[in-house]
Amino acid sequence: MTKINVKVDGVSYADEVEPRTLLVHYLREQLGKVGTVVGCDTSNCGACTVDLDGRSVKSCTVLAVQADGGEVTTIEGLAGPDGELDPVQQAFHENHALQCGFCTPGMIMAVRDLLRENPNPSEDEIREGIEGNLCRCTGYQNIVRAAQAAAGVKS
Amino acid sequence: MIPAPFEYVRPSSVAEAVSAIGAAGEDGKILAGGQSLIPVLRLRLAYPTTLVDLGRVAEMQGVRDDGDAIVIGAMTTHHDVMHDPLVAEHAPLIAQATGTIADPQVRHRGTFGGALSHADPAGDLGAVALALGCEFVASGPGGERRIAASEFFHDYLTTALAPDEVLTQVRVPKLGAGWSSHYEKFNRVAQAWSIVGVAALVRRDNGSIAEARIGLTNMGSTPVRAAAVESALAGADVGSVAAAAEHAADGTNPPSDLSGQADYRQHLARVLTKRAVLAAVGS
C-alpha cells in the first residue's frame, strides 16, 4: 500500500491505496464520488473525465498514486454551496444536452476545460474540444449548443 | 478492469530513475504519462513487477533553447509541447502533429518522450522526429548517449533504448530560414491513431523547392523517410509536386489491418504526400 494525500472537491484526504488503483476507482469506491462514472474502460469514451491540477484527464487512465499531492475536481464539486449550478451544468440543463445522461459528467468536465482554454470557441472548435468524449446516444447537437450557451454566459 | 499488482517507485531525478530501472530488472517498466501503458496494464496485456514513475523528475520536463537546437524534455506533456513558444518558433511541425494526437485529456497526460519510446508505428511523432533529424538523448548506467532519429526506431514497439536506459530529452535542430512544414494524416474519427500520416518539410529557394524531407507514419513497422520523393523534389518547381508524390510508397511495406490493406495505405501515402507538400509550400 502507498500513502497518498489528495484534495478532492475542496476536501483534503490522506489514504492508503494499492499502486494499481485507478484514480476513478479511488474516487468512486474509497471516497464515494460516484458522480464520476466508468464508461468504456478503454480510455476512449471520456465519461470518467475529472480535473487534475486544473487540467481535464481521463481518471481511468491515471493511477491514484499519480494524483498524490494533487487537486482533483469531479462533477460533484462544481455546484455552489447552495446548490447553484456551475454555468456549464446550467447550460446543459437548459439546452437538454443529454439523452441517457451517462456521458454527461465527463462531457461537462470536458466542456469546462475547453472554455478555460478557449472562452469563445467556434462550433468546429467545440467539436474538436470534446473529441475525447463519446455520447452513445449521439446527442451531440444539444451538447454543442450547451457549450455555445455556456460560452455566451462566460464571455 | 484493474491492473495486476506491481511495486511502485517514484524517483525525483534522472540518476535515481536510472538506478530504479536497473534495480527493477527485466520485468520493470517505465511509466511516463501512462496514456498507452495504463490501458495495456488494465487489459492485462503486460505484467510488470515494478513501475518506475517519471512524473516527478522535474529535469525531464519543459523545453529549452540550446543554441542550434531546442531541447524537449521527455516528460513534457503533449499539451505543453503544443503551446510552447520555442516549439512554435523553431519546430511548428511538432506542434501541429502533436495537436492531432488523441484528444485533450490524453494530451494533458501523455508525454513527448513517452510516445516516442513507445514507438507505435501509428503514432505521429516518429515520422516528425525522423524528418526533422532529431537526436534522442538516453541515460543509462554507463552514462548518457545520443541516438540519431534514423537509428532510434528498430521495429514495432521497439527502439534502440536498452532495457536499463531512459530517454531523457530530444534535441530538435533549428532549421533556419526558408523552411516550411505540414503534417497531414488520415485516421478514423473515433480514434486518432494514423492509418497513414505524412510529415513534410520543404525549403524554398527562388520559387522552387531546394530541399524536402518527408517522414511517413504507419507505412511499415517503424517510421520511414520517403527518399524517392525527397530526390524527386530537390530542385523541382511546385508544378511537379504531384508527380514526385507518386513515389511516396516506393519501397514501403505497410501493414494490413482493420483500418486498411497495404495497397490502400500505399495509395494514401501518395495522396497525403502530395497534400502535405503542397500545404507546406503554401499552394
Coordinates of C-alpha atoms in Angstrom, one line a residue, chain B residues 43-247:
Chain B
L43 CA -6.3 -5.1 -20.2
R44 CA -3.5 -7.2 -18.5
L45 CA -1.6 -7.4 -21.7
A46 CA 1.5 -6.6 -19.6
Y47 CA 2.5 -7.7 -16.1
P48 CA 5.4 -5.6 -14.9
T49 CA 6.6 -6.3 -11.4
T50 CA 7.7 -2.7 -10.9
L51 CA 6.6 0.6 -12.3
V52 CA 9.1 3.4 -12.3
D53 CA 7.1 6.6 -12.5
L54 CA 9.0 9.5 -14.0
G55 CA 6.2 12.0 -13.2
R56 CA 8.2 13.8 -10.6
V57 CA 11.6 14.1 -12.4
A58 CA 11.5 17.8 -12.9
E59 CA 14.7 17.9 -15.0
M60 CA 12.9 15.9 -17.7
Q61 CA 10.1 18.5 -18.1
G62 CA 9.9 21.6 -20.3
V63 CA 11.5 23.0 -23.5
R64 CA 14.8 25.0 -23.6
D65 CA 16.9 26.8 -26.1
D66 CA 20.3 25.3 -26.7
G67 CA 21.9 27.4 -29.4
D68 CA 21.5 25.4 -32.7
A69 CA 18.8 23.2 -31.2
I70 CA 15.8 23.2 -29.0
V71 CA 15.7 20.6 -26.3
I72 CA 12.4 19.0 -25.4
G73 CA 12.3 17.2 -22.1
A74 CA 11.0 13.6 -22.5
M75 CA 8.3 14.2 -19.8
T76 CA 7.0 17.3 -21.4
T77 CA 3.3 16.7 -22.0
H78 CA 1.8 16.9 -25.5
H79 CA -0.3 19.9 -24.3
D80 CA 2.8 21.8 -23.1
V81 CA 4.6 21.0 -26.4
M82 CA 1.7 22.3 -28.4
H83 CA 1.7 25.6 -26.5
D84 CA 5.4 26.1 -26.2
P85 CA 6.8 29.3 -27.8
L86 CA 10.2 27.7 -28.7
V87 CA 8.4 24.8 -30.4
A88 CA 6.2 27.3 -32.2
E89 CA 9.1 29.3 -33.4
H90 CA 11.6 26.6 -34.4
A91 CA 9.6 23.4 -34.9
P92 CA 6.0 24.2 -35.8
L93 CA 5.7 20.8 -37.4
I94 CA 6.0 19.2 -34.0
A95 CA 3.2 21.4 -32.6
Q96 CA 0.9 20.7 -35.5
A97 CA 1.4 16.9 -35.4
T98 CA 1.1 16.9 -31.6
G99 CA -2.3 18.6 -31.9
T100 CA -3.6 15.6 -33.9
I101 CA -2.7 13.1 -31.2
A102 CA -5.7 11.5 -29.4
D103 CA -7.8 14.1 -27.5
P104 CA -7.3 17.0 -25.0
Q105 CA -7.5 14.7 -21.9
V106 CA -4.8 12.3 -23.3
R107 CA -2.7 15.3 -24.4
H108 CA -2.8 16.7 -20.9
R109 CA -1.1 13.5 -19.5
G110 CA 0.7 11.9 -22.5
T111 CA 4.3 12.9 -23.0
F112 CA 6.6 13.6 -25.9
G113 CA 9.2 11.1 -24.9
G114 CA 6.7 8.5 -23.8
A115 CA 5.1 8.5 -27.2
L116 CA 8.4 8.2 -29.0
S117 CA 9.7 5.5 -26.7
H118 CA 6.5 3.5 -27.0
A119 CA 7.2 3.5 -30.8
D120 CA 3.8 2.6 -32.0
P121 CA 4.0 2.8 -35.8
A122 CA 0.6 4.5 -35.9
G123 CA 1.9 7.3 -33.5
D124 CA 2.6 10.6 -35.3
L125 CA 5.8 11.9 -33.6
G126 CA 8.2 9.3 -35.0
A127 CA 7.9 10.4 -38.6
V128 CA 8.1 14.0 -37.5
A129 CA 11.3 13.4 -35.5
L130 CA 12.8 11.5 -38.5
A131 CA 12.0 14.3 -40.9
L132 CA 13.5 16.9 -38.5
G133 CA 16.6 14.9 -37.9
C134 CA 16.1 14.9 -34.1
E135 CA 18.6 13.4 -31.7
F136 CA 17.4 11.2 -28.8
V137 CA 19.3 11.6 -25.5
A138 CA 19.3 8.4 -23.3
S139 CA 20.7 7.9 -19.8
G140 CA 21.8 4.5 -18.5
P141 CA 24.2 3.0 -16.0
G142 CA 27.1 3.8 -18.4
G143 CA 26.1 7.5 -18.6
E144 CA 24.5 9.5 -21.4
R145 CA 24.5 8.9 -25.1
R146 CA 22.8 10.4 -28.2
I147 CA 21.0 8.4 -30.8
A148 CA 20.1 9.8 -34.2
A149 CA 16.4 9.5 -35.1
S150 CA 17.3 7.4 -38.1
E151 CA 18.9 4.9 -35.7
F152 CA 16.2 5.1 -32.9
F153 CA 13.3 3.1 -34.3
H154 CA 14.2 -0.6 -34.7
D155 CA 10.8 -2.4 -35.1
Y156 CA 7.2 -2.4 -34.0
L157 CA 7.2 -1.0 -30.4
T158 CA 11.0 -1.5 -30.3
T159 CA 13.6 1.2 -30.1
A160 CA 17.4 1.5 -29.7
L161 CA 16.9 2.1 -25.9
A162 CA 18.4 -0.7 -23.8
P163 CA 16.2 -2.1 -21.0
D164 CA 18.2 -0.2 -18.4
E165 CA 18.1 3.1 -20.3
V166 CA 15.7 6.0 -20.1
L167 CA 15.0 8.6 -22.8
T168 CA 15.6 11.9 -21.1
Q169 CA 15.3 14.5 -23.8
V170 CA 15.1 15.1 -27.6
R171 CA 17.2 17.6 -29.4
V172 CA 15.4 19.2 -32.3
P173 CA 17.8 21.1 -34.7
K174 CA 16.7 24.6 -35.6
L175 CA 16.1 24.6 -39.4
G176 CA 16.7 28.2 -40.1
A177 CA 15.1 30.4 -42.7
G178 CA 13.3 29.3 -45.7
W179 CA 11.8 26.1 -44.3
S180 CA 8.1 25.4 -44.0
S181 CA 6.2 22.3 -43.0
H182 CA 2.9 20.5 -42.8
Y183 CA 1.6 17.3 -41.2
E184 CA -1.2 15.5 -43.0
K185 CA -2.9 12.4 -41.6
F186 CA -5.8 10.1 -42.3
N187 CA -7.5 8.4 -39.3
R188 CA -10.8 7.1 -38.1
V189 CA -12.8 9.8 -36.4
A190 CA -13.3 8.0 -33.1
Q191 CA -9.6 7.1 -32.7
A192 CA -6.8 9.4 -33.6
W193 CA -4.1 6.7 -34.5
S194 CA -2.9 7.4 -38.0
I195 CA -3.9 5.0 -40.7
V196 CA -1.2 6.9 -42.6
G197 CA 0.4 10.2 -41.8
V198 CA 2.9 12.4 -43.7
A199 CA 5.3 14.9 -42.2
A200 CA 6.6 17.3 -44.9
L201 CA 9.4 19.8 -44.5
V202 CA 10.3 22.0 -47.5
R203 CA 12.9 24.6 -48.1
R204 CA 12.0 27.1 -50.9
D205 CA 14.6 29.0 -52.8
N206 CA 13.6 31.5 -55.6
G207 CA 10.2 29.9 -56.1
S208 CA 11.4 26.3 -56.5
I209 CA 11.9 23.6 -53.9
A210 CA 15.5 23.4 -52.9
E211 CA 15.2 20.6 -50.5
A212 CA 12.4 18.4 -49.0
R213 CA 12.3 15.9 -46.2
I214 CA 9.3 13.6 -45.9
G215 CA 8.6 11.3 -43.0
L216 CA 5.9 8.6 -43.2
T217 CA 3.7 7.3 -40.3
N218 CA 2.4 3.7 -40.3
M219 CA 3.9 2.7 -43.7
G220 CA 6.0 0.0 -42.0
S221 CA 6.9 -1.3 -38.6
T222 CA 8.8 1.9 -38.0
P223 CA 8.5 5.5 -39.3
V224 CA 10.4 5.9 -42.6
R225 CA 11.6 8.6 -44.9
A226 CA 10.2 8.8 -48.4
A227 CA 13.6 9.1 -50.0
A228 CA 12.4 8.8 -53.6
V229 CA 10.0 11.7 -53.1
E230 CA 12.8 13.8 -51.5
S231 CA 15.1 13.2 -54.5
A232 CA 12.3 14.0 -57.0
L233 CA 11.5 17.2 -55.2
A234 CA 15.1 18.5 -54.9
G235 CA 15.3 21.5 -57.3
A236 CA 11.8 20.9 -58.6
D237 CA 9.1 23.6 -59.1
V238 CA 5.8 23.5 -57.3
G239 CA 4.1 22.2 -60.5
S240 CA 5.9 18.8 -60.2
V241 CA 4.9 18.0 -56.7
A242 CA 2.1 15.7 -57.8
A243 CA 4.5 13.7 -60.0
A244 CA 7.1 13.5 -57.2
A245 CA 4.4 12.3 -54.7
E246 CA 3.7 9.3 -56.9
H247 CA 6.9 7.8 -55.4

